[in-house]
PDB file of C-alpha atoms in Angstrom:
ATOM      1  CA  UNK L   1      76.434   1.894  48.148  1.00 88.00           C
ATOM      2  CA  UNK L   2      76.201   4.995  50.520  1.00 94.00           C
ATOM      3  CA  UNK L   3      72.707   6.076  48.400  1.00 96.00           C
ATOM      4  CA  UNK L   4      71.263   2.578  48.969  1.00 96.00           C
ATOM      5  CA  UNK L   5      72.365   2.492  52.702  1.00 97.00           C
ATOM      6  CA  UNK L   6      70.748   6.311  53.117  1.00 97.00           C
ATOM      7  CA  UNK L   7      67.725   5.080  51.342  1.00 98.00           C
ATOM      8  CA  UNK L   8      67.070   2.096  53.986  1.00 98.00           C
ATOM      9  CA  UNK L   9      67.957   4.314  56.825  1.00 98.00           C
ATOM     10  CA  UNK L  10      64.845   6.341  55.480  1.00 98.00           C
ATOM     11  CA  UNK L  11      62.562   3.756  55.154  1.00 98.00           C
ATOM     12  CA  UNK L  12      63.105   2.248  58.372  1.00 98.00           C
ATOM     13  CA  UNK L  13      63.670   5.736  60.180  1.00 98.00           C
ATOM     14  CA  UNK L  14      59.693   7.173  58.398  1.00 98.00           C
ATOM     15  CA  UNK L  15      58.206   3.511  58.531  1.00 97.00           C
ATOM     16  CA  UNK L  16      57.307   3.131  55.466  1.00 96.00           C
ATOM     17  CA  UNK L  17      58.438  -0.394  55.317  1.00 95.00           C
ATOM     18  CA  UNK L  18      58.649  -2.875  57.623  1.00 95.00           C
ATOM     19  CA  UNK L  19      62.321  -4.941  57.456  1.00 95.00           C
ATOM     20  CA  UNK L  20      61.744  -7.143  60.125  1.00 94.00           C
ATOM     21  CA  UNK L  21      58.152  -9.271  60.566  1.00 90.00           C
ATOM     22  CA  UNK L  22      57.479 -11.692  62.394  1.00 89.00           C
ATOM     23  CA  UNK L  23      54.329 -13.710  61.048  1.00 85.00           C
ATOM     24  CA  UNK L  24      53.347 -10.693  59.453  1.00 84.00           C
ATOM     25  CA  UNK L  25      53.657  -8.731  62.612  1.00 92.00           C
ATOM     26  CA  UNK L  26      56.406  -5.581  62.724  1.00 95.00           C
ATOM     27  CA  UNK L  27      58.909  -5.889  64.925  1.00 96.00           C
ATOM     28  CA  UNK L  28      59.988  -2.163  65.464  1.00 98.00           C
ATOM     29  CA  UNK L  29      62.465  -2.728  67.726  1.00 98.00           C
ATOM     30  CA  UNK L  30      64.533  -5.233  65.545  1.00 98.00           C
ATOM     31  CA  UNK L  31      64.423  -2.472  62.525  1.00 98.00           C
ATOM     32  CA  UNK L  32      65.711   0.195  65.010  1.00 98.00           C
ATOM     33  CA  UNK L  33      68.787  -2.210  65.638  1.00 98.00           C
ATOM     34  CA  UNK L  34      69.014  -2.598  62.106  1.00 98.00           C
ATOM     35  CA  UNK L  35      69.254   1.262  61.572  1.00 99.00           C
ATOM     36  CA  UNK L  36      71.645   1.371  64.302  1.00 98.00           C
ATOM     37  CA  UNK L  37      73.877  -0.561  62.878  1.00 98.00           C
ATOM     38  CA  UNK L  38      73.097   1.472  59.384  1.00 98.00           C
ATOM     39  CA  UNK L  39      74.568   4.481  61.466  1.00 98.00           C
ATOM     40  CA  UNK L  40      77.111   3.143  62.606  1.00 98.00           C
ATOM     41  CA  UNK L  41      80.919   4.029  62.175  1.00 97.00           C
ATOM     42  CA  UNK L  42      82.280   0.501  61.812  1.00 98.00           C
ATOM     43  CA  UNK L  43      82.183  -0.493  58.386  1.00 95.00           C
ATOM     44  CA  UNK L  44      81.169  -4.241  59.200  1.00 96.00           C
ATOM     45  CA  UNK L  45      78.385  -2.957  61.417  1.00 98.00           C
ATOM     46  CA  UNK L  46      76.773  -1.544  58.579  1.00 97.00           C
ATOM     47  CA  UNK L  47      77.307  -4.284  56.045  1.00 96.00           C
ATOM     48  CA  UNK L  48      76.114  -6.647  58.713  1.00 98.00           C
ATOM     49  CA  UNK L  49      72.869  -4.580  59.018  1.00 98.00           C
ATOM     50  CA  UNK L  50      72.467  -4.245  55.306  1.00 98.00           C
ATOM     51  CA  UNK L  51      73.056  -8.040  54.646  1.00 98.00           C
ATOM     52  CA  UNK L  52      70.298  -8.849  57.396  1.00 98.00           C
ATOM     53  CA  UNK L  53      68.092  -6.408  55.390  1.00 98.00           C
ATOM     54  CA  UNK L  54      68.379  -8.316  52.221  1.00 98.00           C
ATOM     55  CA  UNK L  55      67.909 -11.467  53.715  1.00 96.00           C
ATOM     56  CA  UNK L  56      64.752 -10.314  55.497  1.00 94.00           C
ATOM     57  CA  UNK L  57      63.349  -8.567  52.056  1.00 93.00           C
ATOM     58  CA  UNK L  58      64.359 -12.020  50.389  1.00 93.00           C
ATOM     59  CA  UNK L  59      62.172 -13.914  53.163  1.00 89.00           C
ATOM     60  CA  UNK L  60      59.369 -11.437  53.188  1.00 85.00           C
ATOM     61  CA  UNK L  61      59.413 -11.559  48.814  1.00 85.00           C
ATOM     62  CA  UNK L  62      59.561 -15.467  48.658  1.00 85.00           C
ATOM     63  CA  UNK L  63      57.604 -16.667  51.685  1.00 82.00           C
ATOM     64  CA  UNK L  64      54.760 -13.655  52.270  1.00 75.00           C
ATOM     65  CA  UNK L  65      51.594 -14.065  52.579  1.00 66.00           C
ATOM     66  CA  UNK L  66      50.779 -11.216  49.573  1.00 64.00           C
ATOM     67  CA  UNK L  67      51.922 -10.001  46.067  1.00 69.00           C
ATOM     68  CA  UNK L  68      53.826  -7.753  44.713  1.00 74.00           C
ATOM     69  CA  UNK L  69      52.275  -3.817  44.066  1.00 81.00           C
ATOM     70  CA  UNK L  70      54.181  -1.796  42.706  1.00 87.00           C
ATOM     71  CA  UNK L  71      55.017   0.824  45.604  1.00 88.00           C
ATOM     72  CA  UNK L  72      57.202  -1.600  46.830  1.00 91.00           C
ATOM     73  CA  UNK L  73      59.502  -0.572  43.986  1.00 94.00           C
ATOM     74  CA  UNK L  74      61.014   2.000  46.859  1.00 95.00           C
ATOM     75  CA  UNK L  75      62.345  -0.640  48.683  1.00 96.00           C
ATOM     76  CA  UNK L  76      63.782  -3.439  46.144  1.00 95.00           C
ATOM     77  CA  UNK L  77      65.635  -1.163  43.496  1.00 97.00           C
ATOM     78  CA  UNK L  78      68.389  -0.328  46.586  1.00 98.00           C
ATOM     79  CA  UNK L  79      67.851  -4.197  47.725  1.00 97.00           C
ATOM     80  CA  UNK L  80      68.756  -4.773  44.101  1.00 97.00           C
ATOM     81  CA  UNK L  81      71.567  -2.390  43.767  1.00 98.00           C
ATOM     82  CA  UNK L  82      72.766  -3.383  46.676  1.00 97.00           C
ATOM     83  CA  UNK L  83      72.972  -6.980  45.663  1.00 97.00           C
ATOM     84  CA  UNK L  84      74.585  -5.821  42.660  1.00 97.00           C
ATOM     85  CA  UNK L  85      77.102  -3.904  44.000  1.00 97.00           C
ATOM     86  CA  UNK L  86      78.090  -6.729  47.110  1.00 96.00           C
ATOM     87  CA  UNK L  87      78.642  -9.424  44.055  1.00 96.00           C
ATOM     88  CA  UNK L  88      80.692  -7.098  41.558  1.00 96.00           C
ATOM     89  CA  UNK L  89      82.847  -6.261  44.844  1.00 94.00           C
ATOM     90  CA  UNK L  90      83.445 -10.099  45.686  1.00 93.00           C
ATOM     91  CA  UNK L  91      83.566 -10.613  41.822  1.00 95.00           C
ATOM     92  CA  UNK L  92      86.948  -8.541  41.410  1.00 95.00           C
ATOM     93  CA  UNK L  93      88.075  -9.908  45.354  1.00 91.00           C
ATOM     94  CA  UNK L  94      87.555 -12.871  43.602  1.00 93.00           C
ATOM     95  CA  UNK L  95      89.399 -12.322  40.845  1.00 93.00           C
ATOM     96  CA  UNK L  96      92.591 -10.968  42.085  1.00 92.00           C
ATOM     97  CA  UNK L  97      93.175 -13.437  44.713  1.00 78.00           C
ATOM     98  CA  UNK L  98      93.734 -16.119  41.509  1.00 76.00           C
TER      99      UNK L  98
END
């Protein structure tokens, strides 16, 4: 999950995406908190930041105002493998606790 957490540390460090809107406004200073926490040390900081991430690309998907286009690819195939990743990991936690 390292690529996927470098790749969202790009797009929010460059701007290419916004994470955070706020009626369709950017909110640069909540994505530089977000980035923090991407940077930081402490394992839960980062998986804190990368879960408020996927919720805000979940909110942003299902309740914009526009479409899809396809440059947008950049920022949901590490949303998705991210997802993927989170539930195989709680899949086997899961799994061995019964």
């Amino acid at each position: 999950m390292k690529l996927e957490i470098n790749t969202f540390k790009s797009i929010i460090k460059e701007e290419k995406f916004y994470i955070d809107l706020y009626y369709g406004e950017p909110q640069r200073a909540k994505d530089l908190d977000l980035l923090y926490g991407l940077n930081s040390f402490d394992a839960f900081e980062q998986l804190k930041s990368l879960l408020i991430i996927l919720y805000n690309l979940r909110c942003n998907l299902f309740h914009g105002e526009k479409g899809y286009h396809p440059n947008q690819i950049e920022i949901l195939q590490p949303a998705i493998n991210s997802l993927v990743i989170i539930n195989s990991r709680l899949m086997n936690k899961l799994n061995s606790d019964y």
